[in-house]
JSON list of C-alpha atoms in Angstrom, two decimals:
[
{"chain": "A", "resi": 1, "resn": "MET", "atom": "CA", "xyz": [15.50, 93.01, 33.28]},
{"chain": "A", "resi": 2, "resn": "SER", "atom": "CA", "xyz": [15.60, 90.34, 30.66]},
{"chain": "A", "resi": 3, "resn": "LYS", "atom": "CA", "xyz": [12.55, 89.32, 28.71]},
{"chain": "A", "resi": 4, "resn": "THR", "atom": "CA", "xyz": [11.64, 85.69, 28.38]},
{"chain": "A", "resi": 5, "resn": "ARG", "atom": "CA", "xyz": [11.09, 84.40, 24.89]},
{"chain": "A", "resi": 6, "resn": "ARG", "atom": "CA", "xyz": [7.54, 83.71, 23.86]},
{"chain": "A", "resi": 7, "resn": "GLN", "atom": "CA", "xyz": [6.75, 80.15, 23.00]},
{"chain": "A", "resi": 8, "resn": "TYR", "atom": "CA", "xyz": [4.10, 79.48, 20.39]},
{"chain": "A", "resi": 9, "resn": "SER", "atom": "CA", "xyz": [2.08, 76.30, 20.13]},
{"chain": "A", "resi": 10, "resn": "SER", "atom": "CA", "xyz": [2.29, 74.15, 17.05]},
{"chain": "A", "resi": 11, "resn": "GLU", "atom": "CA", "xyz": [-1.41, 74.83, 16.36]},
{"chain": "A", "resi": 12, "resn": "PHE", "atom": "CA", "xyz": [-0.75, 78.57, 16.30]},
{"chain": "A", "resi": 13, "resn": "LYS", "atom": "CA", "xyz": [2.24, 78.14, 14.00]},
{"chain": "A", "resi": 14, "resn": "ALA", "atom": "CA", "xyz": [0.19, 75.98, 11.63]},
{"chain": "A", "resi": 15, "resn": "LYS", "atom": "CA", "xyz": [-2.61, 78.53, 11.60]},
{"chain": "A", "resi": 16, "resn": "VAL", "atom": "CA", "xyz": [-0.20, 81.34, 10.70]},
{"chain": "A", "resi": 17, "resn": "ALA", "atom": "CA", "xyz": [1.62, 79.24, 8.07]},
{"chain": "A", "resi": 18, "resn": "LEU", "atom": "CA", "xyz": [-1.63, 78.20, 6.39]},
{"chain": "A", "resi": 19, "resn": "ALA", "atom": "CA", "xyz": [-2.80, 81.81, 6.31]},
{"chain": "A", "resi": 20, "resn": "ALA", "atom": "CA", "xyz": [0.51, 82.75, 4.70]},
{"chain": "A", "resi": 21, "resn": "LEU", "atom": "CA", "xyz": [0.13, 79.98, 2.10]},
{"chain": "A", "resi": 22, "resn": "LYS", "atom": "CA", "xyz": [-3.29, 81.25, 1.11]},
{"chain": "A", "resi": 23, "resn": "GLY", "atom": "CA", "xyz": [-1.69, 84.49, -0.05]},
{"chain": "A", "resi": 24, "resn": "ASP", "atom": "CA", "xyz": [-4.75, 86.64, 0.71]},
{"chain": "A", "resi": 25, "resn": "GLU", "atom": "CA", "xyz": [-2.72, 88.97, 2.92]},
{"chain": "A", "resi": 26, "resn": "THR", "atom": "CA", "xyz": [0.85, 90.20, 2.88]},
{"chain": "A", "resi": 27, "resn": "THR", "atom": "CA", "xyz": [3.40, 88.90, 5.33]},
{"chain": "A", "resi": 28, "resn": "SER", "atom": "CA", "xyz": [3.35, 92.24, 7.15]},
{"chain": "A", "resi": 29, "resn": "ALA", "atom": "CA", "xyz": [-0.43, 92.19, 7.45]},
{"chain": "A", "resi": 30, "resn": "LEU", "atom": "CA", "xyz": [-0.38, 88.65, 8.82]},
{"chain": "A", "resi": 31, "resn": "ALA", "atom": "CA", "xyz": [2.34, 89.56, 11.30]},
{"chain": "A", "resi": 32, "resn": "ALA", "atom": "CA", "xyz": [0.31, 92.52, 12.52]},
{"chain": "A", "resi": 33, "resn": "ARG", "atom": "CA", "xyz": [-2.86, 90.46, 12.78]},
{"chain": "A", "resi": 34, "resn": "PHE", "atom": "CA", "xyz": [-1.18, 87.67, 14.79]},
{"chain": "A", "resi": 35, "resn": "GLU", "atom": "CA", "xyz": [1.12, 90.09, 16.68]},
{"chain": "A", "resi": 36, "resn": "ILE", "atom": "CA", "xyz": [4.37, 88.40, 15.67]},
{"chain": "A", "resi": 37, "resn": "HIS", "atom": "CA", "xyz": [7.47, 89.43, 13.72]},
{"chain": "A", "resi": 38, "resn": "PRO", "atom": "CA", "xyz": [7.18, 89.15, 9.92]},
{"chain": "A", "resi": 39, "resn": "SER", "atom": "CA", "xyz": [10.25, 86.92, 9.72]},
{"chain": "A", "resi": 40, "resn": "MET", "atom": "CA", "xyz": [8.45, 84.34, 11.87]},
{"chain": "A", "resi": 41, "resn": "VAL", "atom": "CA", "xyz": [5.61, 84.20, 9.36]},
{"chain": "A", "resi": 42, "resn": "SER", "atom": "CA", "xyz": [8.09, 83.49, 6.57]},
{"chain": "A", "resi": 43, "resn": "GLN", "atom": "CA", "xyz": [9.99, 80.94, 8.64]},
{"chain": "A", "resi": 44, "resn": "TRP", "atom": "CA", "xyz": [6.88, 78.98, 9.64]},
{"chain": "A", "resi": 45, "resn": "LYS", "atom": "CA", "xyz": [5.60, 79.04, 6.06]},
{"chain": "A", "resi": 46, "resn": "ARG", "atom": "CA", "xyz": [8.94, 77.65, 4.83]},
{"chain": "A", "resi": 47, "resn": "GLU", "atom": "CA", "xyz": [8.90, 74.94, 7.52]},
{"chain": "A", "resi": 48, "resn": "LEU", "atom": "CA", "xyz": [5.39, 73.92, 6.52]},
{"chain": "A", "resi": 49, "resn": "LEU", "atom": "CA", "xyz": [6.39, 73.64, 2.87]},
{"chain": "A", "resi": 50, "resn": "ASP", "atom": "CA", "xyz": [9.57, 71.69, 3.70]},
{"chain": "A", "resi": 51, "resn": "ASN", "atom": "CA", "xyz": [7.81, 69.22, 6.00]},
{"chain": "A", "resi": 52, "resn": "ALA", "atom": "CA", "xyz": [4.56, 68.83, 4.08]},
{"chain": "A", "resi": 53, "resn": "ALA", "atom": "CA", "xyz": [5.69, 65.58, 2.46]},
{"chain": "A", "resi": 54, "resn": "GLY", "atom": "CA", "xyz": [6.25, 64.06, 5.89]},
{"chain": "A", "resi": 55, "resn": "LEU", "atom": "CA", "xyz": [2.58, 64.51, 6.73]},
{"chain": "A", "resi": 56, "resn": "PHE", "atom": "CA", "xyz": [1.58, 61.95, 4.14]},
{"chain": "A", "resi": 57, "resn": "GLU", "atom": "CA", "xyz": [4.19, 59.36, 5.12]},
{"chain": "A", "resi": 58, "resn": "GLY", "atom": "CA", "xyz": [2.04, 58.38, 8.05]},
{"chain": "A", "resi": 59, "resn": "SER", "atom": "CA", "xyz": [3.37, 57.20, 11.32]},
{"chain": "A", "resi": 60, "resn": "SER", "atom": "CA", "xyz": [5.49, 54.49, 9.70]},
{"chain": "A", "resi": 61, "resn": "GLY", "atom": "CA", "xyz": [8.34, 56.90, 8.97]},
{"chain": "A", "resi": 62, "resn": "LYS", "atom": "CA", "xyz": [8.52, 58.23, 12.51]},
{"chain": "A", "resi": 63, "resn": "ALA", "atom": "CA", "xyz": [7.86, 54.84, 14.03]},
{"chain": "A", "resi": 64, "resn": "ALA", "atom": "CA", "xyz": [10.62, 53.24, 11.99]},
{"chain": "A", "resi": 65, "resn": "GLN", "atom": "CA", "xyz": [13.09, 55.88, 13.11]},
{"chain": "A", "resi": 66, "resn": "LYS", "atom": "CA", "xyz": [12.06, 55.49, 16.75]},
{"chain": "A", "resi": 67, "resn": "ASN", "atom": "CA", "xyz": [12.32, 51.70, 16.47]},
{"chain": "A", "resi": 68, "resn": "GLN", "atom": "CA", "xyz": [15.79, 51.97, 14.95]},
{"chain": "A", "resi": 69, "resn": "GLU", "atom": "CA", "xyz": [16.92, 54.22, 17.81]},
{"chain": "A", "resi": 70, "resn": "GLU", "atom": "CA", "xyz": [15.54, 51.70, 20.31]},
{"chain": "A", "resi": 71, "resn": "VAL", "atom": "CA", "xyz": [17.33, 48.84, 18.55]},
{"chain": "A", "resi": 72, "resn": "ASP", "atom": "CA", "xyz": [20.61, 50.78, 18.59]},
{"chain": "A", "resi": 73, "resn": "THR", "atom": "CA", "xyz": [20.22, 51.47, 22.31]},
{"chain": "A", "resi": 74, "resn": "LEU", "atom": "CA", "xyz": [19.48, 47.82, 23.04]},
{"chain": "A", "resi": 75, "resn": "TYR", "atom": "CA", "xyz": [22.48, 46.63, 21.00]},
{"chain": "A", "resi": 76, "resn": "ARG", "atom": "CA", "xyz": [24.71, 49.00, 22.97]},
{"chain": "A", "resi": 77, "resn": "GLU", "atom": "CA", "xyz": [23.32, 47.59, 26.21]},
{"chain": "A", "resi": 78, "resn": "ILE", "atom": "CA", "xyz": [23.87, 44.02, 24.99]},
{"chain": "A", "resi": 79, "resn": "GLY", "atom": "CA", "xyz": [27.46, 44.85, 24.12]},
{"chain": "A", "resi": 80, "resn": "LYS", "atom": "CA", "xyz": [28.05, 46.39, 27.53]},
{"chain": "A", "resi": 81, "resn": "LEU", "atom": "CA", "xyz": [26.57, 43.38, 29.34]},
{"chain": "A", "resi": 82, "resn": "THR", "atom": "CA", "xyz": [28.59, 40.96, 27.21]},
{"chain": "A", "resi": 83, "resn": "VAL", "atom": "CA", "xyz": [31.82, 42.73, 28.09]},
{"chain": "A", "resi": 84, "resn": "GLU", "atom": "CA", "xyz": [30.90, 42.69, 31.79]},
{"chain": "A", "resi": 85, "resn": "ARG", "atom": "CA", "xyz": [30.03, 38.99, 31.67]},
{"chain": "A", "resi": 86, "resn": "ASP", "atom": "CA", "xyz": [33.28, 38.11, 29.92]},
{"chain": "A", "resi": 87, "resn": "PHE", "atom": "CA", "xyz": [35.28, 40.15, 32.41]},
{"chain": "A", "resi": 88, "resn": "LEU", "atom": "CA", "xyz": [33.62, 38.53, 35.40]},
{"chain": "A", "resi": 89, "resn": "SER", "atom": "CA", "xyz": [33.93, 35.02, 34.02]},
{"chain": "A", "resi": 90, "resn": "ARG", "atom": "CA", "xyz": [37.67, 35.52, 33.51]},
{"chain": "A", "resi": 91, "resn": "ARG", "atom": "CA", "xyz": [38.00, 36.77, 37.09]},
{"chain": "A", "resi": 92, "resn": "LEU", "atom": "CA", "xyz": [36.23, 33.67, 38.41]},
{"chain": "A", "resi": 93, "resn": "GLU", "atom": "CA", "xyz": [38.46, 31.30, 36.39]},
{"chain": "A", "resi": 94, "resn": "ARG", "atom": "CA", "xyz": [41.60, 32.55, 38.14]}
]
């Protein structure tokens, strides 16, 4: 039988990472308390430190990226429709 992987919520990960940042307990003690592997504590702590600057950017950073993706998608669609229109107009001219 295969085991399914446990999925942890982002709130739980943040709670563990913040506890690790405090430094009151060792990584092993935190892992035992939260019933997870010690490497996960270290990984989540590292992710929190790496992404901490993004918390203070506000939604403008994420919104700008999402908007740019939308614009790219729309430009692709415009290009596709332009090619189709040109093709059909040439067919009608014949």
